[in-house]
């Protein structure tokens, strides 16, 4: 319940700090315009634009939790935030979710209207089918961000690691193109990574609204989610040991 | 009565990585970085009774923050024992967290774009405070800290002094029995500093809460605390009442005389004129050589006095004298 209250306040905070969400929404719209022109030039139908609208939507709504955690570690704020009767790690995750869900709604609204106008067609059934999975995927992205942020205890600057992770997500997650257009070996490799279900896994429902695909992605996301939660809890315990050895 | 804080031979050693010079050294650093042990706190012992207000002073790197972090349960000591309100902080951190409060001058716990009352409401949830208790406690603190008009203002629109008052209210909401204050007045103007000091002291007196304060500002110690612990190189150098500290380490007093005559001259041993203006003379008096009464008598003999003030030198000088005598 405490974390729910933290998430709710973070959501309210995000509603009052709209500048960043607006900037992201503008960037999102620009990307949609460019990519829809590209897909049109390739002769693809509107469902590909809906695919990109979905993947970009979740990626652009993602809060930069890794940067926040890194700053807390660098400035020493983490030491003081630990001295509270609530876990720092899950507080940050709750803040990220509350903040991110508001952005998800704000940017999603813009993107939905823009994709509709650009394709001239309402969202296909698969888009609606993908929304619960998109939300689950968003939750996992927040967990990933928290894990990347916690590495600041060891490496100080998380940006190089974040950069690599982000590019892998874009490439193996199929941010701009569905994995189906990749060479077969790369497709196969991508499916073995946690990145494919994070974006392509559910966004492909815009192209093929198959309930079996939806169930498969749901299971994969749930599995990776459990693994990430366990990993994060372990990483956090290790981080506290590092804090203890190296000082706050 | 059991003490609020009891520390015995507390020690904390950090392992610091050292980057060797040259290519070979850099490669070695990447594979197996050489380390060096640094004792940030080295056998510190003290006891603080409930309701005491204690200043914990020392230069940067003396071990103040590390000690406070151990007392708040954030760091484990390498050696030694500490109990805060009967709890061992590093093994019972969560239980202790409900009973201690922390204020750190340059760090905020208030949500920037929201009114402070929203943070207060969240803290009530975090500290498991029921609605009625929260309302009563907040009401008391809002009156004491005069923040009623600020409650609905987004934090980003508050001045630093106003924000600091709200920060302290946030830290006191769950009625902590021990309050750790780390540089609570840093960056504030003179008026805001005075307000914060008076509020902290009065709240501690009213609630009976224990205060452990670190600061570089001697005013914080003098206005808030009754006792001072001086730490240097991880070791406790001095543990005295503030008044006693003044008596022991202050040989000099600053005497300002406002006289009927435009200028006066006092030829006394250990008395130096540091400033003169028409009808105003500032003297530095070594009280070991000439007591204050003798200076006043000589001044009365030289001219009619309109006003007279006797001041202690700033605490920085006292602390420097302690360091000097210890080294």
XYZ file of C-alpha atoms in Angstrom:
575
model
C 0.000 0.000 0.000
C 2.896 2.353 0.737
C 4.296 1.826 -2.739
C 0.877 2.395 -4.246
C 0.713 5.751 -2.435
C 4.214 6.598 -3.712
C 3.226 5.675 -7.284
C 0.047 7.767 -6.994
C 1.999 10.823 -5.809
C 4.591 10.321 -8.566
C 1.726 10.255 -11.073
C 0.351 13.521 -9.682
C 3.843 14.997 -9.819
C 4.153 13.970 -13.474
C 0.819 15.670 -14.220
C 2.260 18.920 -12.844
C 5.572 18.549 -14.716
C 4.212 18.273 -18.231
C 7.136 19.890 -20.059
C 9.093 16.690 -20.565
C 6.021 14.696 -21.601
C 5.148 17.369 -24.175
C 8.714 17.302 -25.574
C 8.587 13.530 -25.838
C 5.154 13.670 -27.484
C 6.417 16.127 -30.109
C 9.395 13.872 -30.849
C 7.050 10.882 -31.024
C 4.798 12.610 -33.539
C 7.809 13.558 -35.680
C 8.996 9.946 -35.703
C 5.538 8.698 -36.642
C 5.335 11.099 -39.571
C 8.772 10.051 -40.870
C 8.238 6.318 -40.406
C 4.723 6.319 -41.853
C 6.158 7.983 -44.984
C 8.827 5.290 -45.095
C 6.330 2.438 -44.787
C 4.086 4.050 -47.402
C 7.066 4.320 -49.773
C 7.742 0.602 -49.201
C 4.128 -0.160 -50.077
C 3.252 -1.527 -46.642
C -0.230 -1.154 -45.204
C -1.225 1.021 -42.246
C -0.803 -1.771 -39.717
C 2.997 -1.263 -39.877
C 2.511 2.354 -38.817
C 0.407 1.117 -35.914
C 3.231 -1.310 -35.039
C 5.788 1.512 -34.824
C 3.303 3.732 -33.009
C 3.021 1.022 -30.333
C 6.738 0.301 -29.884
C 7.783 3.965 -29.903
C 4.956 4.810 -27.510
C 6.262 2.508 -24.755
C 9.916 3.417 -25.320
C 9.267 7.163 -25.241
C 7.091 6.964 -22.138
C 9.812 5.069 -20.250
C 11.087 7.112 -17.267
C 14.856 7.580 -17.008
C 15.042 5.829 -13.679
C 18.647 4.769 -14.275
C 19.722 8.419 -14.435
C 17.799 9.250 -11.245
C 19.332 6.344 -9.314
C 22.799 7.188 -10.620
C 22.370 10.779 -9.406
C 21.176 9.573 -6.000
C 24.288 7.393 -5.740
C 26.661 10.087 -6.985
C 25.300 12.846 -4.735
C 25.044 10.526 -1.738
C 21.267 11.038 -1.429
C 20.779 7.301 -1.477
C 22.346 6.973 1.966
C 19.681 9.214 3.439
C 16.790 7.739 1.515
C 17.723 4.309 2.807
C 17.063 5.452 6.375
C 13.299 5.197 5.909
C 10.885 2.417 6.730
C 10.375 1.659 3.051
C 12.758 0.089 0.534
C 14.678 2.581 -1.617
C 14.653 0.244 -4.594
C 10.909 -0.399 -4.643
C 10.256 3.266 -3.861
C 12.155 4.182 -7.029
C 10.301 1.519 -9.015
C 6.956 2.818 -7.696
C 7.959 6.388 -8.576
C 9.001 5.258 -12.057
C 5.729 3.455 -12.614
C 3.548 6.305 -11.360
C 5.449 8.855 -13.373
C 5.651 6.611 -16.448
C 1.992 5.604 -16.502
C 0.995 9.278 -16.762
C 3.392 9.706 -19.670
C 2.088 6.510 -21.193
C -1.430 7.967 -21.138
C -0.387 11.421 -22.379
C 1.885 10.238 -25.178
C -0.407 7.334 -26.040
C -3.338 9.673 -26.578
C -1.310 11.816 -29.000
C 0.106 8.774 -30.770
C -3.270 7.083 -31.183
C -4.789 10.147 -32.840
C -1.676 10.717 -34.975
C -1.497 7.097 -36.171
C -5.216 7.174 -37.012
C -4.751 10.385 -39.046
C -1.597 9.102 -40.764
C -3.055 5.697 -41.712
C -6.615 6.832 -42.237
C -7.765 3.713 -40.386
C -8.877 3.248 -36.781
C -6.637 1.081 -34.586
C -6.791 -2.536 -35.729
C -8.199 -5.112 -33.270
C -4.662 -6.302 -32.520
C -3.696 -2.864 -31.179
C -6.420 -3.042 -28.543
C -5.425 -6.642 -27.802
C -1.828 -5.546 -27.260
C -2.557 -2.815 -24.703
C -2.479 -5.003 -21.537
C 0.783 -6.572 -22.737
C 2.190 -3.140 -23.553
C 1.518 -2.110 -19.957
C 3.206 -5.267 -18.653
C 6.159 -4.631 -20.951
C 6.342 -1.067 -19.656
C 6.559 -2.423 -16.107
C 9.496 -4.610 -17.170
C 11.245 -1.654 -18.805
C 10.996 0.218 -15.496
C 12.579 -2.778 -13.739
C 15.358 -2.825 -16.354
C 15.955 0.861 -15.746
C 16.195 0.274 -12.007
C 18.728 -2.532 -12.577
C 20.826 -0.290 -14.834
C 20.645 2.483 -12.238
C 21.863 0.177 -9.467
C 25.023 -0.609 -11.433
C 26.095 2.944 -10.510
C 27.240 1.460 -7.194
C 29.989 -0.341 -9.082
C 30.687 1.618 -12.242
C 29.638 5.144 -11.239
C 28.547 6.283 -14.692
C 25.692 4.123 -15.987
C 25.310 5.919 -19.303
C 27.603 3.676 -21.401
C 25.795 0.585 -20.128
C 22.415 2.238 -20.677
C 23.439 3.157 -24.209
C 24.362 -0.446 -25.060
C 21.176 -1.787 -23.439
C 19.024 0.747 -25.253
C 20.540 -0.068 -28.665
C 20.067 -3.791 -28.030
C 16.454 -3.080 -27.104
C 15.920 -1.061 -30.272
C 17.612 -3.672 -32.474
C 16.585 -6.997 -30.928
C 13.258 -5.665 -29.666
C 12.230 -4.545 -33.138
C 11.588 -0.901 -32.357
C 11.402 0.400 -35.908
C 10.820 -2.815 -37.871
C 9.047 -6.025 -36.878
C 11.527 -8.864 -36.352
C 9.856 -10.722 -39.268
C 11.757 -8.507 -41.734
C 15.134 -9.425 -40.156
C 17.368 -12.208 -41.528
C 16.280 -15.515 -40.074
C 19.406 -16.056 -37.963
C 18.964 -12.637 -36.345
C 15.275 -13.298 -35.724
C 16.153 -16.563 -34.023
C 18.866 -14.933 -31.951
C 16.532 -12.086 -30.934
C 13.897 -14.509 -29.638
C 16.447 -15.901 -27.173
C 17.012 -12.471 -25.625
C 14.720 -10.646 -23.187
C 14.362 -7.816 -25.717
C 12.098 -9.479 -28.303
C 9.079 -9.907 -26.014
C 9.573 -6.373 -24.629
C 8.529 -4.701 -27.890
C 8.024 -6.964 -30.887
C 6.357 -9.711 -28.840
C 3.168 -7.732 -28.257
C 3.375 -4.976 -30.897
C 3.232 -7.640 -33.657
C -0.413 -8.127 -32.641
C -1.039 -4.970 -34.687
C 0.020 -7.026 -37.721
C -1.433 -10.384 -36.662
C -4.038 -10.295 -33.882
C -3.548 -13.936 -32.946
C -4.629 -14.709 -29.340
C -2.047 -17.528 -29.242
C 0.737 -14.998 -29.899
C -0.720 -12.808 -27.188
C -0.710 -15.670 -24.658
C 2.824 -16.683 -25.612
C 4.132 -13.123 -25.190
C 2.241 -12.745 -21.920
C 3.942 -15.856 -20.559
C 7.355 -14.738 -21.771
C 6.937 -11.296 -20.245
C 5.746 -12.788 -16.948
C 8.748 -15.139 -16.894
C 11.239 -12.391 -17.608
C 9.428 -10.187 -15.078
C 9.872 -12.744 -12.281
C 13.532 -13.196 -13.253
C 14.071 -9.422 -13.232
C 12.431 -8.960 -9.822
C 14.644 -11.704 -8.332
C 17.726 -10.243 -10.041
C 16.891 -6.715 -8.850
C 16.413 -7.833 -5.249
C 19.800 -9.611 -5.385
C 21.479 -6.648 -7.074
C 20.101 -4.250 -4.464
C 21.417 -6.398 -1.611
C 24.829 -6.443 -3.284
C 24.654 -2.669 -3.841
C 24.053 -2.086 -0.131
C 27.162 -4.147 0.624
C 29.149 -1.974 -1.815
C 27.759 1.148 -0.131
C 28.894 -0.272 3.191
C 32.412 -1.045 1.944
C 33.004 2.150 -0.031
C 31.006 4.620 2.027
C 27.965 6.743 1.335
C 17.342 6.323 32.341
C 18.771 4.556 29.304
C 20.637 6.840 26.920
C 19.173 7.980 23.584
C 22.473 7.229 21.848
C 25.310 5.128 23.186
C 28.457 4.554 21.154
C 31.418 2.451 22.267
C 34.670 2.138 20.317
C 32.909 2.631 17.014
C 35.160 2.092 14.045
C 34.599 2.207 10.308
C 37.235 1.367 7.754
C 36.604 2.014 4.067
C 38.510 0.332 1.312
C 39.657 2.943 -1.183
C 40.798 2.005 -4.686
C 44.063 3.551 -5.794
C 44.831 3.963 -9.468
C 48.539 3.406 -10.115
C 50.376 5.497 -12.674
C 51.465 4.283 -16.110
C 50.004 1.828 -18.617
C 50.937 -1.226 -16.598
C 49.344 0.290 -13.518
C 46.149 1.112 -15.419
C 45.923 -2.455 -16.760
C 46.517 -3.820 -13.273
C 43.824 -1.461 -11.965
C 41.320 -2.851 -14.458
C 42.015 -6.478 -13.515
C 42.646 -6.213 -9.792
C 42.605 -2.652 -8.459
C 44.981 -2.080 -5.554
C 43.222 -0.850 -2.445
C 44.084 0.966 0.736
C 42.181 0.896 4.030
C 41.113 4.270 5.421
C 39.726 4.543 8.946
C 36.958 7.143 8.629
C 35.890 6.594 12.249
C 38.519 5.254 14.601
C 37.324 4.181 18.038
C 34.724 6.816 18.878
C 32.790 6.535 22.156
C 30.108 8.832 23.575
C 26.730 8.814 25.242
C 23.819 11.181 24.639
C 20.914 11.355 27.075
C 17.282 11.731 25.951
C 16.417 15.350 25.229
C 20.040 16.466 24.869
C 21.000 18.664 21.921
C 24.529 17.879 20.845
C 26.675 19.453 18.149
C 28.970 17.090 16.288
C 31.684 19.189 14.719
C 34.890 18.707 12.819
C 36.503 19.557 9.505
C 35.548 17.858 6.235
C 36.533 14.194 6.278
C 36.682 14.083 10.076
C 34.146 11.227 10.256
C 30.964 13.114 11.209
C 28.770 11.908 8.361
C 30.082 8.345 8.587
C 29.236 8.250 12.305
C 25.738 9.607 11.655
C 25.231 7.080 8.840
C 26.160 4.273 11.228
C 23.802 5.667 13.858
C 21.007 5.832 11.279
C 21.697 2.203 10.297
C 22.879 3.048 6.792
C 26.414 1.727 7.298
C 27.712 -1.223 9.301
C 30.685 -0.447 11.536
C 33.891 -2.388 11.109
C 34.060 -2.676 14.863
C 32.410 -1.361 18.009
C 28.922 -1.061 19.422
C 26.199 1.554 19.020
C 22.653 1.716 20.290
C 20.105 4.333 19.321
C 16.969 4.259 21.492
C 17.993 0.747 22.466
C 18.207 -0.466 18.847
C 21.357 -1.638 17.116
C 20.956 0.623 14.053
C 22.475 -1.593 11.349
C 20.582 -4.731 12.336
C 17.268 -3.040 13.244
C 17.272 -0.250 10.674
C 13.629 -0.461 9.665
C 12.315 -0.465 13.253
C 14.631 2.386 14.144
C 13.570 4.371 11.054
C 10.131 4.940 12.637
C 11.756 6.632 15.635
C 14.423 8.806 14.086
C 14.226 11.806 11.786
C 16.843 13.185 9.423
C 17.329 16.643 7.925
C 20.111 17.107 5.410
C 20.692 20.683 4.365
C 21.278 20.242 0.680
C 18.930 17.354 0.073
C 15.198 17.510 -0.299
C 12.444 15.066 0.424
C 9.698 17.359 -0.870
C 8.152 16.746 -4.300
C 9.246 19.691 -6.393
C 6.133 20.366 -8.467
C 3.600 19.588 -5.734
C 2.556 21.463 -2.583
C 4.400 20.389 0.581
C 1.159 19.073 2.089
C 1.195 16.258 -0.514
C 4.627 15.120 0.654
C 3.418 15.328 4.262
C 0.424 13.119 3.419
C 2.710 10.583 1.719
C 5.083 10.541 4.696
C 2.137 9.779 6.972
C 1.558 6.645 4.845
C 5.242 5.740 4.788
C 5.462 6.014 8.587
C 2.118 4.221 9.138
C 0.561 7.246 10.807
C -3.218 7.167 11.120
C -5.261 10.053 9.749
C -6.200 11.579 13.124
C -2.639 11.452 14.481
C -1.296 12.896 11.237
C -3.769 15.761 11.281
C -3.036 16.585 14.927
C 0.737 16.398 14.537
C 0.726 18.370 11.289
C -1.480 21.024 12.899
C 0.985 21.413 15.781
C 3.995 21.653 13.480
C 2.273 24.005 11.047
C 1.601 26.370 13.960
C 5.095 26.044 15.411
C 6.890 26.500 12.074
C 4.379 29.018 10.667
C 4.031 27.141 7.395
C 0.229 27.271 7.157
C 0.297 29.659 4.206
C 2.907 27.554 2.416
C 1.064 24.247 2.495
C -0.766 24.744 -0.792
C 2.140 26.349 -2.674
C 4.152 24.131 -5.047
C 7.574 23.523 -3.511
C 9.334 25.016 -6.551
C 7.791 28.393 -5.671
C 9.071 28.430 -2.074
C 12.156 30.364 -0.983
C 15.050 28.325 0.417
C 14.180 29.344 3.982
C 10.513 28.422 3.509
C 11.473 25.139 1.902
C 13.804 24.326 4.775
C 11.029 24.951 7.303
C 8.860 22.524 5.334
C 11.742 20.001 5.173
C 12.042 20.048 8.956
C 8.280 19.699 9.380
C 8.475 16.659 7.063
C 11.224 15.144 9.220
C 9.324 15.770 12.444
C 5.901 14.573 11.281
C 6.300 11.073 12.666
C 7.412 12.529 16.028
C 10.953 11.112 15.990
C 12.660 10.723 19.352
C 16.066 11.376 17.825
C 16.686 13.968 15.128
C 19.853 13.936 13.022
C 20.537 17.306 11.412
C 23.343 17.594 8.873
C 24.132 21.224 7.965
C 20.484 22.285 8.386
C 21.094 25.977 7.701
C 23.543 25.732 4.810
C 22.840 28.355 2.154
C 20.225 30.218 4.215
C 20.280 33.954 4.914
C 20.842 35.279 8.447
C 17.147 35.657 9.283
C 16.205 32.227 7.966
C 19.118 30.663 9.866
C 17.995 32.257 13.121
C 14.415 31.073 12.537
C 15.459 27.489 11.808
C 17.753 27.375 14.863
C 15.060 28.667 17.211
C 12.474 26.281 15.767
C 14.727 23.235 16.106
C 15.676 24.124 19.682
C 12.104 24.907 20.738
C 10.713 21.762 19.116
C 13.323 19.635 20.850
C 12.466 21.245 24.187
C 8.737 20.806 23.636
C 8.893 17.205 22.358
C 11.812 16.149 24.548
C 13.529 14.873 21.405
C 17.269 14.332 21.190
C 19.188 16.302 18.556
C 22.535 15.428 17.004
C 23.601 18.246 14.724
C 26.562 18.606 12.402
C 27.390 22.027 11.052
C 30.185 24.275 9.956
C 28.226 27.255 11.242
C 29.072 28.022 14.847
C 25.744 29.807 15.234
C 23.926 26.493 14.740
C 25.846 24.941 17.617
C 25.586 27.939 19.912
C 21.888 28.575 19.359
C 20.673 24.982 19.236
C 23.000 22.815 21.325
C 24.102 22.487 24.935
C 27.031 20.203 24.306
C 29.656 19.717 21.642
C 31.563 16.670 20.408
C 34.624 17.553 18.353
C 35.876 14.887 15.970
C 39.096 14.962 13.977
C 40.710 12.243 11.835
C 38.008 9.820 12.975
C 38.793 10.322 16.669
C 36.840 12.148 19.320
C 38.887 15.126 20.363
C 36.603 16.736 22.873
C 33.242 16.202 24.613
C 32.178 19.263 26.628
C 29.237 21.540 27.353
C 29.336 24.459 24.921
C 29.627 26.976 27.768
C 32.538 25.029 29.230
C 34.186 24.924 25.833
C 34.041 28.688 25.669
C 35.537 29.094 29.116
C 38.374 26.665 28.408
C 39.285 27.660 24.913
C 38.408 31.313 24.828
C 40.980 33.558 26.303
C 39.969 36.454 24.160
C 36.825 38.542 24.308
C 35.735 41.261 21.945
C 34.647 44.407 23.815
C 32.854 47.224 21.979
C 32.650 50.574 23.735
C 30.406 53.490 22.744
C 31.800 56.511 24.575
C 30.865 60.151 25.173
C 34.374 61.183 24.176
C 35.271 60.892 20.541
C 38.370 58.805 21.256
C 39.710 56.999 24.299
C 43.013 55.357 25.015
C 43.445 52.294 27.247
C 46.956 51.118 27.965
C 46.408 47.714 29.551
C 48.362 44.487 29.132
C 46.719 42.077 26.646
C 44.296 44.724 25.333
C 44.513 45.622 21.637
C 42.434 48.155 19.741
C 41.121 46.423 16.612
C 38.763 49.079 15.306
C 38.171 52.770 15.960
C 35.553 55.243 14.827
C 34.345 58.478 16.451
C 32.772 57.520 19.841
C 33.300 53.820 19.094
C 36.223 51.593 20.052
C 36.519 47.840 19.555
C 39.010 46.019 21.771
C 40.366 42.509 21.799
C 41.041 41.469 25.374
C 43.211 38.607 26.562
C 41.324 37.852 29.779
C 44.243 35.924 31.232
C 46.280 39.117 31.268
C 43.544 41.633 32.047
C 40.077 40.604 33.270
C 37.002 42.186 31.685
C 36.134 44.073 34.926
C 39.496 45.852 34.745
C 38.874 46.850 31.142
C 35.416 48.194 32.006
C 36.759 50.114 34.984
C 39.536 51.636 32.881
C 37.016 52.583 30.177
C 34.739 54.233 32.770
C 37.721 56.122 34.067
C 38.634 57.322 30.570
C 35.167 58.428 29.476
C 31.437 58.226 30.146
C 30.084 54.999 28.546
C 26.951 55.102 26.390
C 26.971 51.395 25.662
C 29.146 48.336 26.142
C 29.054 44.833 24.622
C 31.230 41.826 25.392
C 31.293 39.021 22.821
C 32.954 35.638 22.445
C 34.948 34.985 19.290
C 33.343 32.767 16.646
C 33.235 29.026 17.278
C 35.518 28.386 14.275
C 38.334 29.922 16.250
C 37.528 27.762 19.250
C 37.545 24.616 17.142
C 40.825 25.669 15.526
C 42.308 26.144 18.975
C 41.188 22.632 19.930
C 42.784 21.178 16.798
C 45.936 23.141 17.494
C 46.168 21.933 21.079
C 45.440 18.337 20.055
C 48.038 18.307 17.324
